[in-house]
Coordinates of C-alpha atoms in Angstrom, one line a residue:
Chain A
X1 CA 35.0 -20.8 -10.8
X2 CA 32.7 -21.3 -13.6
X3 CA 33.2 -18.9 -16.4
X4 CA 31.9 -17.2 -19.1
X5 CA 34.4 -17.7 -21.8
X6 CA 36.4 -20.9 -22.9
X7 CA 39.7 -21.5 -23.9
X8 CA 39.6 -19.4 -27.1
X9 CA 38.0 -16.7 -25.3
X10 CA 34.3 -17.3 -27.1
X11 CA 31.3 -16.1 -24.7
X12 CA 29.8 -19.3 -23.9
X13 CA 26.3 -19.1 -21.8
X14 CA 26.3 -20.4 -18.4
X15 CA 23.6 -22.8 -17.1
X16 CA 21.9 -20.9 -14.4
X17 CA 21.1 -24.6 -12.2
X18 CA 24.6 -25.9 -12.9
X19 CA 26.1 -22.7 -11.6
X20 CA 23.7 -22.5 -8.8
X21 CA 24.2 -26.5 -7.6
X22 CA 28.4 -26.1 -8.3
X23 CA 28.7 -22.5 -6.8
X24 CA 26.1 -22.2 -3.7
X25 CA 28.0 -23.8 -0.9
X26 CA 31.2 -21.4 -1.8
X27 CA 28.8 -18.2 -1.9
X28 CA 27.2 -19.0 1.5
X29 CA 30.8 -19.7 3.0
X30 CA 31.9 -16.5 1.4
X31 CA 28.9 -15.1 3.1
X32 CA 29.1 -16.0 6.5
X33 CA 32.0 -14.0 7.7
X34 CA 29.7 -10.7 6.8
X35 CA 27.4 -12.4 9.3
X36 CA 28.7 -15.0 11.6
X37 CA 25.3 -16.4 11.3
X38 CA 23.9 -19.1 9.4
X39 CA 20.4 -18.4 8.6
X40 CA 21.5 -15.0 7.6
X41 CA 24.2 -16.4 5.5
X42 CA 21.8 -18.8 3.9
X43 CA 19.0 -16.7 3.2
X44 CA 21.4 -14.2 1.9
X45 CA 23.3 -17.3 -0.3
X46 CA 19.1 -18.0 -1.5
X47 CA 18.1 -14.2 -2.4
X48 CA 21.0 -13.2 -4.3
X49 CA 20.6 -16.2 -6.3
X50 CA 17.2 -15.5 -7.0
X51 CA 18.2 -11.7 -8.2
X52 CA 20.7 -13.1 -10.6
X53 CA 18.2 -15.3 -11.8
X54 CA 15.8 -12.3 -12.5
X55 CA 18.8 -10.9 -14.3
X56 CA 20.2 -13.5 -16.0
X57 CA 20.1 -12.8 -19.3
X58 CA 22.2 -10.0 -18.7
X59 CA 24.4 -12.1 -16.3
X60 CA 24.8 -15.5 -18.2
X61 CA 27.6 -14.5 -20.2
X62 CA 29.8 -12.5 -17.8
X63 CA 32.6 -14.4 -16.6
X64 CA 32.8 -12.3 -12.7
X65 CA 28.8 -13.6 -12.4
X66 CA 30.0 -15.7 -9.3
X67 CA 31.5 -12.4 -7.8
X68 CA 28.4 -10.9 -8.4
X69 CA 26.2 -12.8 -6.7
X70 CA 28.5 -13.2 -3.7
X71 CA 29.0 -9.2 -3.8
X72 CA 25.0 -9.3 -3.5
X73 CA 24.6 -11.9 -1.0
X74 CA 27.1 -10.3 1.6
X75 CA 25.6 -6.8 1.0
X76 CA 21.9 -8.7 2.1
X77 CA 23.4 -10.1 4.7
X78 CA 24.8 -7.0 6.3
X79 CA 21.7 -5.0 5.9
X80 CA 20.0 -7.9 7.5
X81 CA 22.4 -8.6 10.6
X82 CA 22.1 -4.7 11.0
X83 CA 18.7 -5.3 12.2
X84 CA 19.5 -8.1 14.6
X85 CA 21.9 -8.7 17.9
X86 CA 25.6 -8.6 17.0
X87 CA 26.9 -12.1 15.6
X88 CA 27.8 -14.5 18.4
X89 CA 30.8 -16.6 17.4
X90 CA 29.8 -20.4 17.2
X91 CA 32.3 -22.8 16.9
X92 CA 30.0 -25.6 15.2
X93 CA 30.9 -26.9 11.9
X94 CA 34.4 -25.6 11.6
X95 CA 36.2 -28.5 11.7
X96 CA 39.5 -29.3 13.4
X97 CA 41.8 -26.8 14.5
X98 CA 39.0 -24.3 15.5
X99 CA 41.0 -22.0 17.4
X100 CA 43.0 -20.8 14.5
X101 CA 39.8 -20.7 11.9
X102 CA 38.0 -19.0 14.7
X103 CA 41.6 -16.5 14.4
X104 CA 40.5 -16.0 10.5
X105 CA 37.7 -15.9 11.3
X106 CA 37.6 -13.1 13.9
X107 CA 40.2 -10.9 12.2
X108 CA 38.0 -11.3 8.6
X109 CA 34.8 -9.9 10.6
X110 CA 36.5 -6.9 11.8
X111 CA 37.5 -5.5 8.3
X112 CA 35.9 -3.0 7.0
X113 CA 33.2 -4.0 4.2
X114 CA 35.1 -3.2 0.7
X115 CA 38.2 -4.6 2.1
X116 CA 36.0 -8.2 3.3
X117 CA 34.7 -8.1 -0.3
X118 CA 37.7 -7.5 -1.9
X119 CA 39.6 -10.3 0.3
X120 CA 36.8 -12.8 -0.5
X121 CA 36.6 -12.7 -4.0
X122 CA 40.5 -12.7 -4.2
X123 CA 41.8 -15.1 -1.5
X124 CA 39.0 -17.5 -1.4
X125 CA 37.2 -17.5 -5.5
X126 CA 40.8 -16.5 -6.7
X127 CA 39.2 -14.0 -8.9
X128 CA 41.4 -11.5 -10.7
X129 CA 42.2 -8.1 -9.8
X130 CA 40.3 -6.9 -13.1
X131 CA 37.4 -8.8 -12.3
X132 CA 36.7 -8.1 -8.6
X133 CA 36.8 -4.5 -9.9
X134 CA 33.9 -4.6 -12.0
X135 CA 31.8 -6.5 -9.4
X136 CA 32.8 -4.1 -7.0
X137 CA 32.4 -1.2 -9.3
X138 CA 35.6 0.3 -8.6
X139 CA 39.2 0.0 -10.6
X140 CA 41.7 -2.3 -10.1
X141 CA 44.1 0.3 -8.6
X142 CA 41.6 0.7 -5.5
X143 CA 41.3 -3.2 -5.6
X144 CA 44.6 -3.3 -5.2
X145 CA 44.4 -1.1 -1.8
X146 CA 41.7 -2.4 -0.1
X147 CA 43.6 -5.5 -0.5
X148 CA 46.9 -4.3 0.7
X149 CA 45.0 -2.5 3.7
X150 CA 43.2 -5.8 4.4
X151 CA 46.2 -7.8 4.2
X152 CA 48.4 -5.5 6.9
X153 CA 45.1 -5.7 9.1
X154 CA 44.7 -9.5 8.7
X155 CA 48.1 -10.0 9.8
X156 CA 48.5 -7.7 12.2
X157 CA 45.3 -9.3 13.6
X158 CA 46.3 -12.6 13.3
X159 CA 49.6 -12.0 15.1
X160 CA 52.0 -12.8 12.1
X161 CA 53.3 -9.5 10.0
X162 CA 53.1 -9.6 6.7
X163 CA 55.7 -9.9 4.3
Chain B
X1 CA 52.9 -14.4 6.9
X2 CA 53.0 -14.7 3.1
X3 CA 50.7 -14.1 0.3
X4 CA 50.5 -17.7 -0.3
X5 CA 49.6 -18.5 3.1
X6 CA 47.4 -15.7 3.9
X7 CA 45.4 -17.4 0.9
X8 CA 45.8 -21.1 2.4
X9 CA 44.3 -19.8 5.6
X10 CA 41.6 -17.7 4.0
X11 CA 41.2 -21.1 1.9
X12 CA 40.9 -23.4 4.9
X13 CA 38.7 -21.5 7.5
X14 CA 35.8 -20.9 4.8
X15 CA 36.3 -24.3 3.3
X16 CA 35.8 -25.8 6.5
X17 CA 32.5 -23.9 7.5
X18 CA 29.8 -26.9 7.4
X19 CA 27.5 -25.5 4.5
X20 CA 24.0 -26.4 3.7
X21 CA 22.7 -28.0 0.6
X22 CA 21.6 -25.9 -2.3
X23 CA 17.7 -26.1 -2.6
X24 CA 16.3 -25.7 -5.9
X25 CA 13.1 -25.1 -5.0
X26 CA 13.9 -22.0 -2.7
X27 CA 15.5 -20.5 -5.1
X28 CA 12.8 -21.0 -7.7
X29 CA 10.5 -19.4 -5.0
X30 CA 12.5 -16.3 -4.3
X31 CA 12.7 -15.5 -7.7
X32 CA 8.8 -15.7 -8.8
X33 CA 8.4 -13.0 -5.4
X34 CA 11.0 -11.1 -6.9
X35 CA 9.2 -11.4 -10.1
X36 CA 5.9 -10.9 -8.8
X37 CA 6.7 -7.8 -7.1
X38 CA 8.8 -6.2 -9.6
X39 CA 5.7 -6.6 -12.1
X40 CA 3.0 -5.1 -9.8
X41 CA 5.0 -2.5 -8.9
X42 CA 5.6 -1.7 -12.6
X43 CA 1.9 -2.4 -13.2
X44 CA 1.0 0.6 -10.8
X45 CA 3.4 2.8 -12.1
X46 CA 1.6 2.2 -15.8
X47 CA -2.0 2.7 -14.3
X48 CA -0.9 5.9 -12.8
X49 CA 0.6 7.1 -15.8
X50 CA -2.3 6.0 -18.0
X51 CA -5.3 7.6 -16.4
X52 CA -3.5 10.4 -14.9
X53 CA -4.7 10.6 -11.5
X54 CA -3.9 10.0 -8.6
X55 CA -6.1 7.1 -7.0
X56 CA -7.3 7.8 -3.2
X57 CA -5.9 4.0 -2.4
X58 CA -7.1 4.7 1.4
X59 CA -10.3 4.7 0.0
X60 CA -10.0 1.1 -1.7
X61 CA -9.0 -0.6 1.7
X62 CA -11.3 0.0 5.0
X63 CA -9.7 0.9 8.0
X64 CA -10.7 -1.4 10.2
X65 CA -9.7 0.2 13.8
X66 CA -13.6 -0.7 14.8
X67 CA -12.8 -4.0 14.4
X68 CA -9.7 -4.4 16.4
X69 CA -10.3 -2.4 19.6
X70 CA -6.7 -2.7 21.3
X71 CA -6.7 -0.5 24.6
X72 CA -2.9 0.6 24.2
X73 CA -1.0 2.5 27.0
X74 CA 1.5 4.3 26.0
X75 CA 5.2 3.8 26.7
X76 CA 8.4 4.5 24.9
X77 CA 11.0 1.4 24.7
X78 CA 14.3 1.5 23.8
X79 CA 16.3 -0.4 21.0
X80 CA 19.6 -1.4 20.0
X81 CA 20.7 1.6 17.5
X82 CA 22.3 0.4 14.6
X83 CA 22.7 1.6 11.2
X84 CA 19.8 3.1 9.7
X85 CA 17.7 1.9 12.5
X86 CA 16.5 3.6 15.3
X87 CA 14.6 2.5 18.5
X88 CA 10.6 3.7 17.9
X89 CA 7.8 4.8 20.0
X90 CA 6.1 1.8 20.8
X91 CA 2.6 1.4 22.2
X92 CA 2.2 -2.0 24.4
X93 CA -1.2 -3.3 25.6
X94 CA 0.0 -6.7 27.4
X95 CA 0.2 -9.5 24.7
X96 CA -0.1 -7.0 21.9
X97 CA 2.4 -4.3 20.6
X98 CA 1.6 -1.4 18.2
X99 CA 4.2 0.8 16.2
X100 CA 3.3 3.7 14.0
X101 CA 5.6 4.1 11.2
X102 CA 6.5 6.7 8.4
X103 CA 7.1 5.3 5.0
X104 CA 10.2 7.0 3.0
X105 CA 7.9 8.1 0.8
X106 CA 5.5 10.1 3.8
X107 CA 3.3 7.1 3.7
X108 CA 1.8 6.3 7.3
X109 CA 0.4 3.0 9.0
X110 CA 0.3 1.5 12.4
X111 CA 1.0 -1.9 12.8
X112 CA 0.8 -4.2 15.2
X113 CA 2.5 -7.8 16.1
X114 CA 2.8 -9.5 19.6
X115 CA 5.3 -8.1 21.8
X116 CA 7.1 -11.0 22.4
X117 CA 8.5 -10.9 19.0
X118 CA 10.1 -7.4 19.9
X119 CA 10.0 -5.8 16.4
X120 CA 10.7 -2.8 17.3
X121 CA 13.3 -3.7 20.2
X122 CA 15.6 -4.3 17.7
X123 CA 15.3 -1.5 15.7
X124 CA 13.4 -0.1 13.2
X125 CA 14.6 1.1 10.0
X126 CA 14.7 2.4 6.1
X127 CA 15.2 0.7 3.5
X128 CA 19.2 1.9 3.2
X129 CA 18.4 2.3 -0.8
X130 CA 16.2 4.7 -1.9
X131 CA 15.8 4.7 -5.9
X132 CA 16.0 8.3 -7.5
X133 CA 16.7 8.8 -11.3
X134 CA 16.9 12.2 -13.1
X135 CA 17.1 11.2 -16.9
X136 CA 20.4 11.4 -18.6
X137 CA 22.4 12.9 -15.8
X138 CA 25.4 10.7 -13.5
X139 CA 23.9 10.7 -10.3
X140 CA 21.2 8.1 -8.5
X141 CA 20.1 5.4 -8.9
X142 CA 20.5 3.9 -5.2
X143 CA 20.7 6.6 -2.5
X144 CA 22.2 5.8 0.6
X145 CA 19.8 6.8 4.2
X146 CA 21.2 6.3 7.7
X147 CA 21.0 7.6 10.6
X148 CA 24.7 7.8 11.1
X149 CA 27.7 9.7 9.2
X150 CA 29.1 8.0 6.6
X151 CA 32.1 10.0 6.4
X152 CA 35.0 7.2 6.1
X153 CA 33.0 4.4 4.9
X154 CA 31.7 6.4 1.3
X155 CA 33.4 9.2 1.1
X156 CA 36.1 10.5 2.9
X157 CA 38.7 13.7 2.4
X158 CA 39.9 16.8 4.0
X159 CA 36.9 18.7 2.8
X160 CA 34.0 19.0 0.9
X161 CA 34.5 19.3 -3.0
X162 CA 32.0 21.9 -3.3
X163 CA 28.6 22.9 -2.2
X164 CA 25.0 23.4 -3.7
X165 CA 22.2 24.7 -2.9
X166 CA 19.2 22.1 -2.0
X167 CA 15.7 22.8 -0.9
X168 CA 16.3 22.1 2.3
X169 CA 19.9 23.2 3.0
X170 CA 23.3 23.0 1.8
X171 CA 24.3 20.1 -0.1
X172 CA 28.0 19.0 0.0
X173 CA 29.9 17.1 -2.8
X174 CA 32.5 15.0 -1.3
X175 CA 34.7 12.3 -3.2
X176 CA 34.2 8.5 -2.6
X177 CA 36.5 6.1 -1.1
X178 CA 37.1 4.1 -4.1
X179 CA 33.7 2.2 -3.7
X180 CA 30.6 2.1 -5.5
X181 CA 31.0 5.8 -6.7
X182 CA 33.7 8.3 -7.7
X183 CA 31.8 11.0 -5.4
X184 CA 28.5 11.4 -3.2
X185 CA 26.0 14.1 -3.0
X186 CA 25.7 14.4 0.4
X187 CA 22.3 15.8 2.3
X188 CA 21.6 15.8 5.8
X189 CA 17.8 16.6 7.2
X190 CA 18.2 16.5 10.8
X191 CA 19.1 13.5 12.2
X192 CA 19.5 11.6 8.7
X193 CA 22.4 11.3 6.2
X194 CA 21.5 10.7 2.2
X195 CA 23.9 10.0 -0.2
X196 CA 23.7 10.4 -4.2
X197 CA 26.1 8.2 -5.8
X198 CA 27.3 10.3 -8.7
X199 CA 30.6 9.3 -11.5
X200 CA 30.7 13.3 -12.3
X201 CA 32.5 16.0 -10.4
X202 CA 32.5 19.5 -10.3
X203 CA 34.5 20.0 -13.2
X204 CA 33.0 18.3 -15.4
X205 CA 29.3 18.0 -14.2
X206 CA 28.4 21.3 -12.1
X207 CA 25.5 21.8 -13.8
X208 CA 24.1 17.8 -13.4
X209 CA 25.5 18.3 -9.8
X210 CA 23.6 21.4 -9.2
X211 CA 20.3 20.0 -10.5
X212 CA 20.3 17.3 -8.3
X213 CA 21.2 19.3 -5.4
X214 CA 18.5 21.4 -6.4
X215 CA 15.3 18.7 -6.9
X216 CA 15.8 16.1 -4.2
X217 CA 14.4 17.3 -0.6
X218 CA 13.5 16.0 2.6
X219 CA 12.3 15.9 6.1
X220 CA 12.8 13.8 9.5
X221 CA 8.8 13.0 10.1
X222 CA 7.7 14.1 14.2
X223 CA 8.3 10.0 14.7
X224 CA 11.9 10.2 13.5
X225 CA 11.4 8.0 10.1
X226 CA 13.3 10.0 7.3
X227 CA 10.5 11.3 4.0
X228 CA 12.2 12.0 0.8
X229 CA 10.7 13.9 -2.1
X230 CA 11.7 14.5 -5.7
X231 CA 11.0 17.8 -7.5
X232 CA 10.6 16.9 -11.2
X233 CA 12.4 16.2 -13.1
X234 CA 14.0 14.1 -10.1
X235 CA 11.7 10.8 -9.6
X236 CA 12.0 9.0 -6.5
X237 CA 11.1 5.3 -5.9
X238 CA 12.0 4.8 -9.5
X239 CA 13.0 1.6 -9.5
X240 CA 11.9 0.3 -5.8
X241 CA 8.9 0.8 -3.7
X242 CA 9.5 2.7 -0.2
X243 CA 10.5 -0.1 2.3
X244 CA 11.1 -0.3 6.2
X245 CA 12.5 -2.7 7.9
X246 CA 11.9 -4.3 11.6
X247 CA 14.1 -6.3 13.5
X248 CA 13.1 -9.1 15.7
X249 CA 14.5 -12.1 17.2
X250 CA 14.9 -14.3 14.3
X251 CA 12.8 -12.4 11.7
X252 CA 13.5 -10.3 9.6
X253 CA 10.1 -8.3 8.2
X254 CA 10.3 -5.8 5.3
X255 CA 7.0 -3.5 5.0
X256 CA 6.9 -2.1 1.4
X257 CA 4.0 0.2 0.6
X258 CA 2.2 0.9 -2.7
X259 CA 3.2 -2.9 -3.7
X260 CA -0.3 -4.7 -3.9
X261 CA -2.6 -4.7 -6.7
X262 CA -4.3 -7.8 -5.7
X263 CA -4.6 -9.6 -2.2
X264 CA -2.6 -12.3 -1.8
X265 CA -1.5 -14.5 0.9
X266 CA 1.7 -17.1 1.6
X267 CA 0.8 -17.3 5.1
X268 CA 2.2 -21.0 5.8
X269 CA 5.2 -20.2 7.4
X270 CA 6.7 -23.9 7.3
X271 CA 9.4 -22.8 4.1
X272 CA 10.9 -19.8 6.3
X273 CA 8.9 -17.1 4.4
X274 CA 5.5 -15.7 4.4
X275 CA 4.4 -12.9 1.9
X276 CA 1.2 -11.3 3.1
X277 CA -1.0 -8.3 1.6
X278 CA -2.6 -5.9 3.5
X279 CA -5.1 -4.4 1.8
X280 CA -3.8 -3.3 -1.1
X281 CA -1.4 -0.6 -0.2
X282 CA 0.9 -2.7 2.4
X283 CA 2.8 -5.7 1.8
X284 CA 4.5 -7.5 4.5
X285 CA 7.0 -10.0 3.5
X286 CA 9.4 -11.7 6.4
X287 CA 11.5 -14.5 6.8
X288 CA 12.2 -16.7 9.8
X289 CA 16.0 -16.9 10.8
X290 CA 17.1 -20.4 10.1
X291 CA 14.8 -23.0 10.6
X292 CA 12.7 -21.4 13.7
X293 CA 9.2 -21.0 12.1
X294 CA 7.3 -20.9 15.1
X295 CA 7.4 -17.2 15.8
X296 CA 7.1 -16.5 12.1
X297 CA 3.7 -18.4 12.7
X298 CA 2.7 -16.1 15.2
X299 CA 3.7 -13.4 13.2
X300 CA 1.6 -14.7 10.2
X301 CA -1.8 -14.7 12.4
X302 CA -1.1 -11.5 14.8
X303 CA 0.6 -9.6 12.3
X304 CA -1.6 -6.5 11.7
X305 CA -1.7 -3.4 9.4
X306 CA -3.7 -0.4 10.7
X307 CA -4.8 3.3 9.7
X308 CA -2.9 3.6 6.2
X309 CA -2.4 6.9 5.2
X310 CA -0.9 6.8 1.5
X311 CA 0.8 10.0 0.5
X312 CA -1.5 12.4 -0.4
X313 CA -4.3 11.8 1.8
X314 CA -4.9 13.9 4.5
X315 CA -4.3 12.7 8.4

């Protein structure tokens, strides 16, 4: 992740285009399990972009921006797919060994929203705890259990208990 | 399964998702709407407030039904429910479909598309935000609207915290669920659930509680679209204009009303997007799923706003 401090822990301004070239392809990946649907995923990705960029000299400086936008971009793309046909699963682009991303896949799309967000930011930006709570508004405490929640439901769902 | 690998697999089936490239320019776009909007809607609010008055805005646009003679027949169609959506009345005269809608803010217009795009098939809704503010209190900004209880996804508990009066009924505080608010303000008008997101409770903000309770009503509109109204000092649409939604196959429109201050048209629908005024109390703005642009074209030239009734004008 790019982030708003260095080493020393100095603010040091982030380059809205850098950020948006290095970080898009992550946010609309992070995206698509809200959606299952790649237009909405990438129109999502593109219009939470935009907001941060309305906002970003509030934003430039915050280290979670990344979780932020993706936070945004999932939220768009649940209002949108809740004005559309359910999300079909489609199998293109996934790569090798489909059956068991298609698994992840599945089981991801059937948590409940806080618990997708908080499994996102964590397990695939690696974001920490403290972080994903101020995106999420929320402390790290309930962080903590949407994660555990998610992660019981993930295995369970993927047919491996957790341990 | 461990935490490690839970994270590997997370890792591995987004990583492998084929994603598309990031597009300057279409993010440069979305932003000057964003922009644009957000400055005339300010720009309204500031005329308002400078002269005082309200402006009849029906009276600045022509309602040009003589124009358009459509001979509709009526008949109700049905629609996939979803969250804050609900299937509409629908009038359909062969080719052409008409829908009357309710703004959240009482606003009225009919509007009509071609029926093979099936707007209104697939749902029509409010925006789920509706922007409220009472200065200096803990409640607001973004209420929550659907058509569904939220009891489990917001808040959640054995019972409600406490009650309040409200103009139009009870209104129940009930803690949150660890989201985007410590506890809701929770109002139901008959078919409809609104939340006020508030970081007080009872104990230490009865009074803020009470007044908010107290100055936000609201009423289901005889077409089922939900109408919310402040009593000062409570201001709603604050900090967003009232918005509905319609779902079709592959668009996605979003009506917002009281948005225009000047015509202006992005009709070419060849970038996904078109961004159409309507007068100047109705903006249409819609996007084409993906890359199929071909019914957003139709939707460009058939698209049509009707009979505007801004709030405050008599029917």
């Amino acid at each position: 992740l790019l982030r708003g401090d260095d080493a020393n822990g100095h603010l040091v301004e982030i380059d809205f285009e850098d950020l948006y070239r290095r970080q898009f392809q992550s946010v609309f990946r992070a995206t698509f399990p809200v959606c299952g649907d790649r237009g909405i995923a990438e129109d999502a990705t593109q219009e939470a972009f935009a907001k941060a960029y309305e906002r970003w000299s509030r934003l430039k400086y915050e280290p979670w921006v990344v979780g932020w936008i993706v936070t945004t971009a999932m939220n768009i793309a649940r209002r949108t797919r809740r004005l559309r046909t359910p999300p079909s699963l489609r199998a293109d682009g996934w790569g090798a060994d489909v059956d068991g991303r298609l698994d992840v896949w599945a089981a991801m799309a059937s948590l409940p929203k806080r618990q997708l967000q908080a499994t996102v930011l964590h397990y695939f930006l690696d974001m920490p705890l403290n972080e994903i709570g101020v995106v999420m508004g929320c402390s790290t405490g309930t962080i903590k259990a949407h994660l555990s929640r998610a992660r019981e439901r993930l295995a369970r769902d993927m047919g491996s208990p957790y341990k | 399964m461990s935490d490690d690998e839970l994270r590997a697999r997370v890792k591995a089936a987004l990583t492998s998702v084929a994603a598309p490239s990031p597009d300057v320019g279409v993010v440069s776009r979305k932003a000057r709407r964003l922009r644009r909007r957000r400055a005339m809607t300010a720009s309204v609010a500031a005329v308002v407030v400078a002269i005082g008055i309200i402006v009849p805005l029906a009276a600045l646009v022509p309602t040009d039904e003589s124009d358009h003679p459509t001979p509709l027949t009526p008949r109700v169609t049905g629609g996939r429910q979803a969250m804050s959506d609900f299937p509409p009345a629908t009038m359909i005269a062969g080719s052409r479909t008409m829908l009357s809608v309710t703004f959240p803010d009482g606003s009225t217009a009919n509007v009509t598309y071609p029926s093979e795009l099936e707007l209104g098939h697939h749902g029509v809704g409010i925006a789920p935000n509706i922007t409220a503010s009472v200065e200096g209190t803990s409640c607001g900004v973004d209420l929550i609207a659907s058509r569904e209880s939220l009891e489990g996804e917001y808040y959640d508990g054995p019972a409600a915290l406490a009650q309040y009066d409200g103009p139009a009924g009870t209104v129940e505080l009930w803690r949150g669920t660890g989201g985007n608010a410590s506890y809701y303000l929770v109002y139901r008008f008959q078919d409809w659930w609104l939340l006020s997101p508030c970081r007080v409770g009872p104990s230490e903000g009865s009074a803020e509680l009470a007044l908010w309770a107290a100055s936000l009503s609201g009423h289901q509109s005889p077409d089922g679209f939900l109408v919310v109204e402040g009593i000062p000092p409570l201001v709603v649409f604050s900090d967003g204009p009232p918005e509905l939604y319609l779902g079709g196959d592959g668009i996605f429109v979003q009506l917002s009303v009281g948005t225009c201050t000047t015509s202006r048209f992005d009709r070419d629908a060849s970038d996904g997007v078109i961004d159409i005024c309507y007068g100047r109390e109705v903006n249409m703005y819609a996007l084409a799923d993906g890359r199929d642009v071909r019914n957003l074209s139709k939707l460009s030239e058939q698209f049509e706003v009707r009979r505007v009734e801004p709030i405050g004008e008599s029917t």
